[in-house]
Short mmCIF file of C-alpha atoms in Angstrom, two decimals:
data_model
loop_
_atom_site.label_atom_id
_atom_site.label_comp_id
_atom_site.label_asym_id
_atom_site.label_seq_id
_atom_site.Cartn_x
_atom_site.Cartn_y
_atom_site.Cartn_z
CA MET L 1 71.64 41.81 18.51
CA LYS L 2 67.92 41.18 19.24
CA PRO L 3 66.82 39.83 22.59
CA VAL L 4 66.17 36.06 22.71
CA ASN L 5 62.46 36.46 23.42
CA THR L 6 62.11 38.68 20.35
CA LEU L 7 63.84 36.09 18.16
CA LEU L 8 61.60 33.32 19.50
CA PHE L 9 58.50 35.41 18.81
CA THR L 10 59.63 36.15 15.26
CA LEU L 11 60.45 32.49 14.63
CA GLY L 12 57.01 31.48 15.94
CA VAL L 13 55.26 33.93 13.64
CA LEU L 14 57.19 32.64 10.63
CA LEU L 15 56.37 29.02 11.45
CA LEU L 16 52.68 29.79 11.94
CA SER L 17 52.50 31.75 8.71
CA LYS L 18 54.07 28.85 6.78
CA ALA L 19 51.63 26.40 8.35
CA ALA L 20 48.71 28.66 7.50
CA SER L 21 49.79 29.05 3.90
CA ALA L 22 50.23 25.29 3.51
CA GLN L 23 46.69 24.42 4.66
CA HIS L 24 43.92 26.36 2.93
CA TYR L 25 41.09 24.74 4.87
CA ALA L 26 40.55 21.94 7.34
CA ASN L 27 39.94 18.42 6.07
CA THR L 28 36.56 17.55 7.57
CA CYS L 29 36.07 14.30 5.62
CA ILE L 30 34.65 11.44 7.70
CA PRO L 31 35.70 8.27 5.84
CA ASN L 32 33.09 5.60 5.18
CA THR L 33 34.47 2.06 5.29
CA LEU L 34 32.10 1.09 2.48
CA VAL L 35 34.20 3.18 0.11
CA GLU L 36 37.11 0.84 0.82
CA GLN L 37 34.97 -1.81 -0.93
CA ASN L 38 34.55 0.39 -4.02
CA ILE L 39 36.50 -1.68 -6.55
CA PHE L 40 36.03 0.91 -9.29
CA ILE L 41 38.55 3.21 -7.58
CA LYS L 42 41.19 0.48 -7.92
CA LYS L 43 40.40 -0.53 -11.50
CA ASN L 44 42.69 0.17 -14.42
CA ALA L 45 41.17 2.32 -17.12
CA ASP L 46 39.75 0.69 -20.23
CA LYS L 47 40.87 3.05 -22.98
CA THR L 48 39.43 1.00 -25.81
CA PRO L 49 37.90 3.33 -28.43
CA PRO L 50 34.10 3.00 -28.47
CA PRO L 51 32.47 1.45 -31.55
CA THR L 52 30.81 3.35 -34.36
CA PHE L 53 27.14 3.18 -35.26
CA GLU L 54 27.99 1.63 -38.62
CA SER L 55 29.87 -1.24 -36.99
CA SER L 56 27.18 -1.71 -34.34
CA LYS L 57 23.87 -1.42 -36.19
CA ALA L 58 23.60 -5.13 -36.97
CA LYS L 59 23.81 -5.91 -33.23
CA LEU L 60 20.90 -3.61 -32.29
CA PRO L 61 17.21 -4.58 -32.06
CA GLU L 62 15.31 -4.02 -35.32
CA PRO L 63 11.75 -2.77 -34.84
CA PHE L 64 9.29 -2.70 -37.72
CA TRP L 65 5.95 -0.93 -38.04
CA PRO L 66 4.92 -0.72 -41.72
CA GLU L 67 2.24 1.92 -41.11
CA ARG L 68 4.67 4.16 -39.19
CA GLN L 69 7.96 4.23 -41.04
CA ASN L 70 8.67 7.65 -39.51
CA VAL L 71 8.79 6.03 -36.06
CA ILE L 72 11.36 3.52 -37.33
CA ARG L 73 13.45 6.30 -38.89
CA CYS L 74 13.35 8.18 -35.58
CA TYR L 75 14.41 5.02 -33.75
CA TRP L 76 17.50 4.58 -35.90
CA LYS L 77 18.31 8.29 -35.68
CA ALA L 78 18.31 7.96 -31.89
CA TRP L 79 20.86 5.15 -32.00
CA GLU L 80 22.99 6.88 -34.63
CA THR L 81 23.12 10.04 -32.51
CA ALA L 82 23.81 8.05 -29.33
CA PHE L 83 26.79 6.30 -30.90
CA SER L 84 28.13 9.63 -32.15
CA ASN L 85 28.20 10.72 -28.50
CA LEU L 86 30.33 7.83 -27.25
CA HIS L 87 33.74 8.79 -25.87
CA GLY L 88 36.70 7.00 -24.40
CA ALA L 89 38.38 7.20 -21.03
CA THR L 90 41.57 9.29 -20.99
CA SER L 91 44.49 9.87 -18.66
CA GLU L 92 43.33 13.48 -18.35
CA ASN L 93 39.77 12.79 -17.16
CA GLY L 94 40.62 9.79 -15.00
CA PHE L 95 37.56 7.85 -16.21
CA ILE L 96 37.82 4.08 -16.37
CA LYS L 97 35.30 3.17 -19.06
CA PRO L 98 34.12 4.43 -22.45
CA PHE L 99 30.85 6.28 -21.94
CA ILE L 100 27.88 7.97 -23.52
CA ASP L 101 27.97 11.74 -23.31
CA PRO L 102 24.79 13.66 -22.38
CA ALA L 103 25.38 15.89 -25.44
CA PHE L 104 25.15 19.03 -23.37
CA ASN L 105 28.42 20.70 -22.30
CA GLN L 106 31.30 18.18 -22.26
CA HIS L 107 30.37 17.16 -18.73
CA ILE L 108 28.85 13.90 -17.52
CA PHE L 109 25.76 14.28 -15.33
CA MET L 110 24.60 11.87 -12.66
CA TRP L 111 20.93 11.81 -13.55
CA ASP L 112 21.39 12.15 -17.33
CA THR L 113 23.64 9.09 -17.33
CA SER L 114 21.26 7.14 -15.07
CA PHE L 115 18.44 7.73 -17.57
CA MET L 116 20.57 7.11 -20.65
CA VAL L 117 21.56 3.63 -19.54
CA LEU L 118 17.85 2.81 -19.22
CA PHE L 119 17.58 2.86 -23.00
CA GLY L 120 21.21 1.85 -23.49
CA ARG L 121 20.47 -1.61 -22.10
CA TYR L 122 18.70 -2.41 -25.38
CA GLY L 123 22.03 -1.88 -27.14
CA HIS L 124 24.02 -3.98 -24.70
CA HIS L 125 25.22 -6.40 -27.39
CA ALA L 126 26.73 -3.53 -29.34
CA PHE L 127 28.19 -1.42 -26.52
CA ASP L 128 28.27 -1.67 -22.73
CA PHE L 129 26.32 1.51 -22.00
CA GLN L 130 25.91 0.50 -18.35
CA SER L 131 29.61 0.98 -17.65
CA SER L 132 29.12 4.71 -18.23
CA MET L 133 28.03 4.68 -14.59
CA ASP L 134 31.48 3.47 -13.54
CA ASN L 135 32.96 6.90 -14.18
CA PHE L 136 30.93 8.27 -11.26
CA TYR L 137 31.91 5.45 -8.92
CA VAL L 138 35.62 5.94 -9.64
CA LYS L 139 35.27 9.59 -8.57
CA GLN L 140 33.64 8.72 -5.23
CA GLU L 141 35.29 10.46 -2.28
CA LYS L 142 36.28 8.69 0.92
CA ASP L 143 33.11 9.80 2.73
CA GLY L 144 30.82 8.44 0.01
CA TYR L 145 30.12 11.71 -1.81
CA ILE L 146 29.79 11.65 -5.61
CA CYS L 147 29.54 14.88 -7.58
CA ARG L 148 26.58 15.25 -9.92
CA GLU L 149 28.58 16.84 -12.76
CA ILE L 150 32.14 16.00 -13.83
CA SER L 151 34.27 17.37 -16.66
CA GLU L 152 34.96 14.97 -19.51
CA LEU L 153 38.11 16.93 -20.35
CA ASN L 154 40.05 16.81 -17.08
CA GLY L 155 37.84 14.91 -14.63
CA ASP L 156 37.28 17.94 -12.40
CA LYS L 157 34.21 17.99 -10.19
CA LEU L 158 32.06 20.99 -10.99
CA PHE L 159 30.78 21.62 -7.44
CA GLU L 160 32.11 21.80 -3.91
CA LYS L 161 30.49 18.93 -2.05
CA PHE L 162 28.65 20.98 0.59
CA ASP L 163 27.05 23.21 -2.04
CA VAL L 164 23.37 22.27 -1.99
CA SER L 165 23.46 21.85 -5.78
CA SER L 166 26.49 19.57 -5.79
CA THR L 167 24.83 16.19 -6.17
CA GLY L 168 21.65 14.31 -7.01
CA PRO L 169 19.09 13.25 -7.85
CA ASN L 170 19.77 9.92 -6.13
CA ILE L 171 18.53 7.60 -8.87
CA MET L 172 21.69 5.61 -9.57
CA PRO L 173 20.31 2.58 -7.64
CA TRP L 174 17.36 2.51 -10.05
CA ALA L 175 19.68 2.53 -13.08
CA GLU L 176 21.67 -0.38 -11.68
CA TRP L 177 18.64 -2.37 -10.53
CA GLU L 178 17.05 -2.11 -13.97
CA TYR L 179 20.22 -3.46 -15.50
CA PHE L 180 20.25 -6.33 -13.03
CA GLN L 181 16.57 -7.06 -13.69
CA ASN L 182 17.35 -7.33 -17.41
CA PHE L 183 20.65 -9.23 -17.31
CA HIS L 184 20.82 -10.80 -13.84
CA ASP L 185 24.49 -9.82 -13.59
CA MET L 186 25.30 -10.78 -9.99
CA GLU L 187 28.94 -9.74 -10.29
CA ARG L 188 28.05 -6.18 -11.26
CA LEU L 189 25.36 -6.00 -8.57
CA LYS L 190 27.95 -7.02 -5.98
CA ASN L 191 30.40 -4.40 -7.26
CA VAL L 192 28.01 -1.45 -7.33
CA PHE L 193 26.25 -2.11 -4.02
CA SER L 194 28.92 -0.69 -1.70
CA PRO L 195 29.47 2.61 -3.55
CA LEU L 196 25.71 3.07 -3.91
CA LEU L 197 25.13 2.41 -0.21
CA ALA L 198 27.97 4.74 0.79
CA TYR L 199 26.51 7.47 -1.41
CA TYR L 200 23.03 6.92 0.07
CA GLN L 201 24.49 7.36 3.55
CA TRP L 202 26.35 10.53 2.57
CA PHE L 203 23.20 11.92 1.01
CA ARG L 204 21.20 11.16 4.16
CA ASP L 205 23.81 12.82 6.40
CA ASN L 206 24.09 15.93 4.26
CA ARG L 207 20.73 16.51 2.56
CA SER L 208 18.14 15.88 5.29
CA TRP L 209 16.41 18.23 7.73
CA PRO L 210 16.05 17.51 11.47
CA ASP L 211 12.52 16.18 10.84
CA GLY L 212 13.93 13.53 8.47
CA SER L 213 12.68 14.99 5.18
CA TYR L 214 15.07 15.91 2.38
CA TYR L 215 16.07 19.09 0.61
CA SER L 216 17.70 20.13 -2.63
CA SER L 217 17.78 23.12 -4.99
CA GLY L 218 16.63 23.81 -8.53
CA TRP L 219 19.91 22.61 -9.91
CA GLY L 220 20.26 19.81 -7.38
CA CYS L 221 16.88 18.32 -8.26
CA GLY L 222 17.65 18.75 -11.95
CA MET L 223 14.62 20.95 -12.74
CA ASP L 224 16.50 24.21 -12.79
CA ASN L 225 13.89 26.92 -13.11
CA GLN L 226 10.64 25.51 -11.75
CA PRO L 227 8.81 28.17 -9.67
CA ARG L 228 8.76 26.07 -6.51
CA LEU L 229 10.52 28.22 -3.91
CA PRO L 230 8.98 30.90 -1.70
CA ALA L 231 9.55 34.54 -2.63
CA GLY L 232 12.98 35.86 -1.75
CA TYR L 233 14.94 32.68 -2.44
CA SER L 234 17.00 31.74 -5.48
CA GLY L 235 14.95 29.30 -7.50
CA GLN L 236 18.09 27.65 -8.84
CA PHE L 237 20.52 27.53 -5.92
CA SER L 238 18.61 27.81 -2.65
CA THR L 239 16.88 25.19 -0.51
CA GLY L 240 14.17 27.68 0.44
CA PHE L 241 14.11 25.76 3.75
CA MET L 242 11.63 23.44 2.04
CA SER L 243 11.09 19.73 2.30
CA TRP L 244 11.42 18.82 -1.39
CA ILE L 245 8.86 16.29 -2.54
CA ASP L 246 10.93 14.76 -5.35
CA THR L 247 14.13 14.48 -3.31
CA THR L 248 12.29 12.88 -0.39
CA LEU L 249 10.47 10.44 -2.68
CA GLN L 250 13.67 9.58 -4.54
CA GLN L 251 15.33 8.68 -1.24
CA ILE L 252 12.45 6.33 -0.47
CA PHE L 253 12.77 4.79 -3.93
CA ALA L 254 16.57 4.51 -3.65
CA GLY L 255 16.21 2.99 -0.19
CA LYS L 256 13.76 0.35 -1.36
CA THR L 257 16.03 -0.47 -4.28
CA LEU L 258 19.06 -0.89 -2.02
CA ILE L 259 17.02 -3.13 0.26
CA ALA L 260 16.14 -5.31 -2.74
CA MET L 261 19.81 -5.43 -3.75
CA ALA L 262 20.84 -6.37 -0.21
CA GLU L 263 18.42 -9.30 -0.23
CA LYS L 264 19.95 -10.63 -3.44
CA LEU L 265 23.45 -10.26 -1.98
CA ASN L 266 22.61 -11.51 1.52
CA ARG L 267 23.68 -8.18 3.04
CA GLN L 268 20.42 -7.36 4.81
CA ASN L 269 22.19 -6.42 8.05
CA GLU L 270 23.71 -3.42 6.30
CA VAL L 271 20.37 -1.86 5.36
CA LYS L 272 18.35 -2.24 8.57
CA ASP L 273 18.54 1.51 9.11
CA ILE L 274 17.26 2.07 5.58
CA VAL L 275 14.27 -0.18 6.25
CA THR L 276 13.46 2.04 9.22
CA GLU L 277 13.98 5.25 7.26
CA VAL L 278 11.85 4.11 4.32
CA GLY L 279 8.99 3.36 6.70
CA PHE L 280 9.36 6.71 8.43
CA LEU L 281 9.62 8.73 5.20
CA THR L 282 6.63 6.95 3.68
CA SER L 283 4.50 7.99 6.65
CA TYR L 284 5.98 11.49 6.58
CA VAL L 285 5.12 12.04 2.92
CA GLN L 286 1.63 10.64 3.28
CA GLN L 287 0.85 12.69 6.40
CA HIS L 288 2.73 15.95 5.79
CA MET L 289 3.17 16.37 2.03
CA TRP L 290 -0.25 15.25 0.74
CA SER L 291 -3.26 17.50 0.31
CA ASP L 292 -6.67 15.87 0.70
CA LYS L 293 -8.20 19.01 -0.79
CA THR L 294 -6.43 18.69 -4.14
CA SER L 295 -5.33 15.01 -4.03
CA PHE L 296 -1.71 15.85 -4.77
CA PHE L 297 1.74 15.74 -3.19
CA TYR L 298 3.55 19.05 -2.65
CA ASP L 299 6.76 20.61 -1.36
CA ARG L 300 6.44 21.57 2.31
CA TYR L 301 7.49 25.00 3.55
CA ARG L 302 9.44 25.78 6.69
CA ASP L 303 6.27 26.77 8.56
CA GLY L 304 4.56 23.47 7.75
CA LYS L 305 2.33 24.83 5.00
CA LEU L 306 2.23 23.11 1.64
CA SER L 307 3.14 24.72 -1.65
CA ASP L 308 0.39 25.04 -4.25
CA VAL L 309 2.71 24.28 -7.20
CA LYS L 310 1.71 21.05 -8.94
CA SER L 311 5.01 19.78 -10.28
CA ILE L 312 5.76 16.54 -12.07
CA ALA L 313 8.12 16.05 -9.12
CA ALA L 314 5.15 14.64 -7.20
CA TYR L 315 4.86 11.66 -9.53
CA TRP L 316 8.01 10.09 -8.11
CA ALA L 317 5.43 8.96 -5.53
CA LEU L 318 4.38 6.20 -7.94
CA LEU L 319 7.85 4.70 -8.32
CA ALA L 320 8.43 5.16 -4.59
CA GLY L 321 5.23 3.19 -3.96
CA VAL L 322 3.80 5.61 -1.41
CA VAL L 323 0.40 6.37 -2.95
CA PRO L 324 -2.34 4.74 -0.82
CA ASP L 325 -4.88 2.75 -2.82
CA GLN L 326 -7.71 5.03 -1.77
CA HIS L 327 -5.93 8.05 -3.28
CA LEU L 328 -4.58 6.50 -6.47
CA ALA L 329 -7.50 7.32 -8.78
CA ASP L 330 -7.65 10.95 -7.68
CA PHE L 331 -3.87 11.37 -7.88
CA THR L 332 -3.58 9.94 -11.40
CA ALA L 333 -6.68 11.88 -12.51
CA HIS L 334 -4.47 14.99 -12.72
CA LEU L 335 -2.64 13.28 -15.58
CA GLU L 336 -5.93 13.05 -17.49
CA ASN L 337 -7.08 16.60 -16.84
CA PRO L 338 -6.58 18.86 -19.93
CA LYS L 339 -6.33 21.89 -17.62
CA GLU L 340 -3.38 20.33 -15.82
CA PHE L 341 -1.16 17.63 -17.35
CA ALA L 342 -3.16 16.23 -20.32
CA ARG L 343 -1.92 18.81 -22.80
CA LEU L 344 -1.35 18.49 -26.55
CA HIS L 345 1.99 16.88 -25.71
CA ARG L 346 1.97 14.93 -22.45
CA VAL L 347 3.29 15.20 -19.73
CA PRO L 348 4.33 18.80 -18.97
CA THR L 349 6.63 19.21 -16.00
CA LEU L 350 4.42 21.91 -14.50
CA SER L 351 0.62 21.88 -14.34
CA ALA L 352 -0.98 24.14 -16.92
CA ASP L 353 -3.11 25.86 -14.27
CA ASP L 354 0.01 27.25 -12.56
CA PRO L 355 0.66 30.99 -13.11
CA GLY L 356 4.26 30.16 -14.01
CA TYR L 357 3.28 27.69 -16.76
CA SER L 358 4.63 28.36 -20.25
CA ALA L 359 2.75 27.09 -23.30
CA ASP L 360 5.99 26.65 -25.22
CA GLY L 361 7.66 24.89 -22.31
CA GLY L 362 9.79 27.52 -20.65
CA TYR L 363 12.40 24.85 -19.91
CA TRP L 364 11.04 23.25 -16.70
CA ARG L 365 8.01 25.58 -16.52
CA GLY L 366 5.94 23.12 -18.52
CA GLY L 367 8.43 21.63 -20.95
CA VAL L 368 7.93 17.96 -21.77
CA TRP L 369 11.10 16.06 -20.93
CA ALA L 370 11.88 12.45 -21.83
CA PRO L 371 13.23 11.45 -18.38
CA THR L 372 10.35 12.77 -16.31
CA SER L 373 7.74 11.42 -18.70
CA TYR L 374 9.45 8.02 -18.59
CA MET L 375 9.45 8.21 -14.79
CA VAL L 376 5.68 8.78 -14.87
CA LEU L 377 5.19 5.82 -17.21
CA ARG L 378 7.23 3.48 -15.07
CA GLY L 379 5.36 4.63 -11.99
CA LEU L 380 2.02 3.95 -13.66
CA THR L 381 3.28 0.47 -14.54
CA GLN L 382 4.10 -0.16 -10.90
CA TYR L 383 0.50 0.62 -9.99
CA LYS L 384 -0.86 -1.39 -12.95
CA GLN L 385 -2.30 1.67 -14.65
CA ASP L 386 -1.46 0.20 -18.04
CA SER L 387 -4.21 1.78 -20.12
CA LEU L 388 -3.32 5.29 -19.01
CA ALA L 389 0.38 4.56 -19.51
CA PHE L 390 -0.26 3.46 -23.10
CA VAL L 391 -2.24 6.62 -23.91
CA ILE L 392 0.48 8.88 -22.47
CA ALA L 393 3.29 6.91 -24.12
CA LYS L 394 1.63 6.90 -27.55
CA ASN L 395 0.97 10.64 -27.31
CA HIS L 396 4.57 11.29 -26.23
CA LEU L 397 6.05 9.19 -29.03
CA ASP L 398 3.74 10.66 -31.68
CA ASN L 399 4.69 14.22 -30.77
CA VAL L 400 8.42 13.51 -30.63
CA VAL L 401 8.25 11.76 -34.02
CA GLN L 402 6.20 14.58 -35.55
CA VAL L 403 8.89 17.06 -34.50
CA PHE L 404 11.49 14.66 -35.89
CA ASP L 405 9.62 14.63 -39.22
CA GLN L 406 9.78 18.42 -39.30
CA THR L 407 13.35 18.91 -38.10
CA GLY L 408 15.22 15.64 -38.49
CA SER L 409 16.28 15.89 -34.86
CA LEU L 410 15.53 14.81 -31.31
CA TRP L 411 15.39 17.71 -28.87
CA GLU L 412 16.29 18.44 -25.26
CA ASN L 413 12.64 19.01 -24.41
CA TYR L 414 9.34 19.79 -26.11
CA ALA L 415 6.59 22.38 -25.92
CA PRO L 416 3.44 21.08 -24.20
CA ASP L 417 0.93 23.10 -26.25
CA LYS L 418 2.68 23.10 -29.63
CA VAL L 419 4.37 20.54 -31.85
CA LEU L 420 7.78 22.02 -31.20
CA GLY L 421 11.23 20.88 -30.10
CA LYS L 422 12.96 23.15 -27.61
CA ASP L 423 16.48 24.17 -26.62
CA ARG L 424 19.27 21.82 -27.74
CA LYS L 425 18.80 19.67 -30.84
CA ASP L 426 20.30 16.22 -31.41
CA LEU L 427 19.96 15.60 -27.67
CA VAL L 428 20.66 11.88 -27.29
CA GLY L 429 21.17 12.23 -24.31
CA TRP L 430 18.18 11.07 -22.47
CA THR L 431 15.70 11.87 -25.24
CA GLY L 432 16.73 8.50 -26.68
CA LEU L 433 14.33 7.07 -24.12
CA VAL L 434 11.33 7.99 -26.28
CA PRO L 435 11.98 6.27 -29.64
CA ILE L 436 13.68 3.30 -27.93
CA SER L 437 12.43 2.47 -24.42
CA VAL L 438 8.98 4.05 -24.74
CA LEU L 439 8.50 2.41 -28.15
CA PHE L 440 9.45 -1.08 -26.95
CA GLU L 441 7.94 -1.05 -23.46
CA TYR L 442 4.74 0.93 -23.90
CA VAL L 443 3.75 1.27 -27.55
CA PHE L 444 4.84 -2.25 -28.52
CA GLY L 445 4.04 -3.44 -24.98
CA LEU L 446 7.15 -5.57 -24.32
CA LYS L 447 8.11 -5.63 -20.65
CA PRO L 448 10.89 -8.00 -19.57
CA GLU L 449 10.67 -9.81 -16.24
CA VAL L 450 13.99 -11.64 -16.09
CA PRO L 451 13.70 -13.11 -12.56
CA GLU L 452 10.58 -14.97 -13.74
CA ASN L 453 12.14 -15.73 -17.15
CA MET L 454 9.09 -14.00 -18.59
CA ILE L 455 8.25 -11.24 -21.04
CA THR L 456 4.83 -9.64 -20.80
CA TRP L 457 3.58 -8.68 -24.26
CA ASP L 458 0.68 -6.26 -23.82
CA ILE L 459 -0.62 -5.74 -27.37
CA ARG L 460 -2.68 -2.59 -27.84
CA LEU L 461 -1.80 -1.52 -31.39
CA THR L 462 -4.02 -2.79 -34.22
CA ASP L 463 -1.33 -2.25 -36.87
CA GLU L 464 1.16 -4.90 -37.92
CA PHE L 465 4.36 -4.46 -35.91
CA GLY L 466 7.22 -6.28 -34.25
CA VAL L 467 10.91 -6.37 -33.47
CA LYS L 468 13.81 -8.60 -34.40
CA LYS L 469 16.81 -9.37 -32.15
CA TYR L 470 15.07 -8.20 -29.01
CA PRO L 471 17.60 -8.74 -26.17
CA PHE L 472 16.63 -10.75 -23.08
CA LYS L 473 19.06 -11.86 -20.39
CA GLU L 474 22.75 -11.98 -21.29
CA ASN L 475 22.51 -13.94 -24.52
CA GLY L 476 18.81 -14.18 -25.36
CA LEU L 477 17.54 -12.85 -28.69
CA LEU L 478 13.88 -12.94 -29.70
CA ASP L 479 11.89 -12.03 -32.79
CA PHE L 480 8.31 -10.79 -32.28
CA TRP L 481 5.69 -10.32 -34.98
CA CYS L 482 2.04 -9.31 -34.63
CA ALA L 483 -0.41 -9.18 -37.54
CA ALA L 484 -2.76 -6.27 -38.15
CA ARG L 485 -6.17 -6.55 -36.49
CA LYS L 486 -9.55 -4.95 -37.20
CA ASN L 487 -10.34 -4.40 -33.51
CA ASN L 488 -8.23 -4.26 -30.38
CA THR L 489 -10.49 -6.88 -28.82
CA ASP L 490 -9.48 -9.43 -31.48
CA LYS L 491 -7.01 -12.03 -30.31
CA PRO L 492 -3.64 -11.13 -31.83
CA LYS L 493 -2.09 -13.40 -34.43
CA ILE L 494 1.57 -13.58 -33.46
CA LYS L 495 4.87 -15.30 -34.18
CA ILE L 496 7.75 -15.55 -31.72
CA HIS L 497 11.20 -17.00 -32.31
CA SER L 498 13.82 -17.31 -29.57
CA ASN L 499 17.27 -18.78 -29.01
CA ILE L 500 16.48 -19.48 -25.34
CA PRO L 501 13.47 -20.91 -23.48
CA VAL L 502 11.22 -18.11 -22.26
CA VAL L 503 7.66 -17.60 -21.00
CA ILE L 504 5.51 -15.05 -22.81
CA LYS L 505 2.54 -13.57 -21.00
CA LEU L 506 0.37 -12.40 -23.89
CA GLN L 507 -2.26 -9.77 -23.09
CA TRP L 508 -4.80 -7.88 -25.21
CA ASN L 509 -8.07 -6.08 -24.67
CA GLY L 510 -10.27 -9.06 -24.04
CA GLY L 511 -7.96 -11.83 -23.00
CA SER L 512 -4.59 -13.22 -21.99
CA GLN L 513 -2.54 -16.34 -22.59
CA ILE L 514 0.65 -17.91 -21.25
CA LEU L 515 3.02 -19.22 -23.94
CA ASN L 516 6.05 -21.40 -23.24
CA ILE L 517 8.50 -20.64 -26.03
CA LYS L 518 11.18 -23.21 -26.76
CA PRO L 519 14.44 -22.34 -28.50
CA ASP L 520 14.49 -22.64 -32.28
CA LYS L 521 16.34 -25.66 -33.56
CA LYS L 522 19.71 -24.78 -35.04
#
């Protein structure tokens, strides 16, 4: 018989070993009460099969441009491909809404989906593209974290949350605010605010340096292989101990968007800290991440020195609204410099004077990508740089359509110095932005301003063009037609039909006019 003390020791060891085997790691989650307000987590799944393109085409806007039938063919190809990439929620993936797939690897991606719904809103009457975002909200963890990449097959998150590449970019507030600005859906705004705010807070707590600036990685920022990090660090998976210019600017932009949402919802008390942070980060970027010598924003190294890599990442500064008026002309001049960003196909993601630049794109080493080019365009709009935005948009569309003429496909990205599609074909996906959003908003010049019940129609083309069944608000449908003109200074001859009252702010090179459109008589 063993002594009692020996038996007690043995029993203790056995109990400890069982406890150790039952708990692989400590649960360090700090719950955020905002997540308790996330109604998506409690929603039943909508397993309705998504519609087909054939059944939906009649509900989509119909652009026409007689002189450019190839553009119209590319437009319809974009929608056809997008509808072929719609999938339903399943018990296996735990999603709650049918969704558009990024057409990449059977995973949904946070920033791909955020960009896809920006063109998807034009197809709202055919399919609720916006609800694709719901499948991220339903996967939100109790502390506010949302993974950037989730399996469509089984709903697994592809990253451990504290991996620097696990989440981002934080542009979901933009995607939701754009939807609200177009449809004024107060119920959805109320529903998404809490999960978005909880995620913002998690991101702030887990992606910021002691000085308040933000960090990411190549994968985390979405631009996998840009040569931004100092020597000795992994360009894809390391922070490089840098303050990342795009991540910091995106947090400013997200913060401002959440503040605007809070004002609509009368929840201003919940974003007072964000107001403070936005002010601080704006000053930080202007003082510590701007070079007077080159008139550009850069990543900031650990020792306080600035990188010399001119990345498209810097142009989030326009959407974030942090470019001082006295620096605007010099900052945007880089976009017009043929040695930098004004290449054959605009806008490359890396300046052409960088040693790491690739003439055929090299993925993010100069490739022209629909989401980043659209970001630049929307930023230029914010600063009323409409002429430059039109030139860039027309160039972008023309190149994408020329490649479509040659290949019959839309591509993941494009070469900046060749007429060439790169990497994955049939990528709709976010490349749908070009023949849909860029066509409507910049080449045709239609910019909705729902809060003012106004559409600005900035006519710059001299060809005949227009669009039927253009969606505005929840139930508005408009037909626009513009006759061909000899000169862009000629006042456009137009026709507009609408089923709702709407104000049209007509603009052209040489004049403007306010038109109060009344609904057509039934």
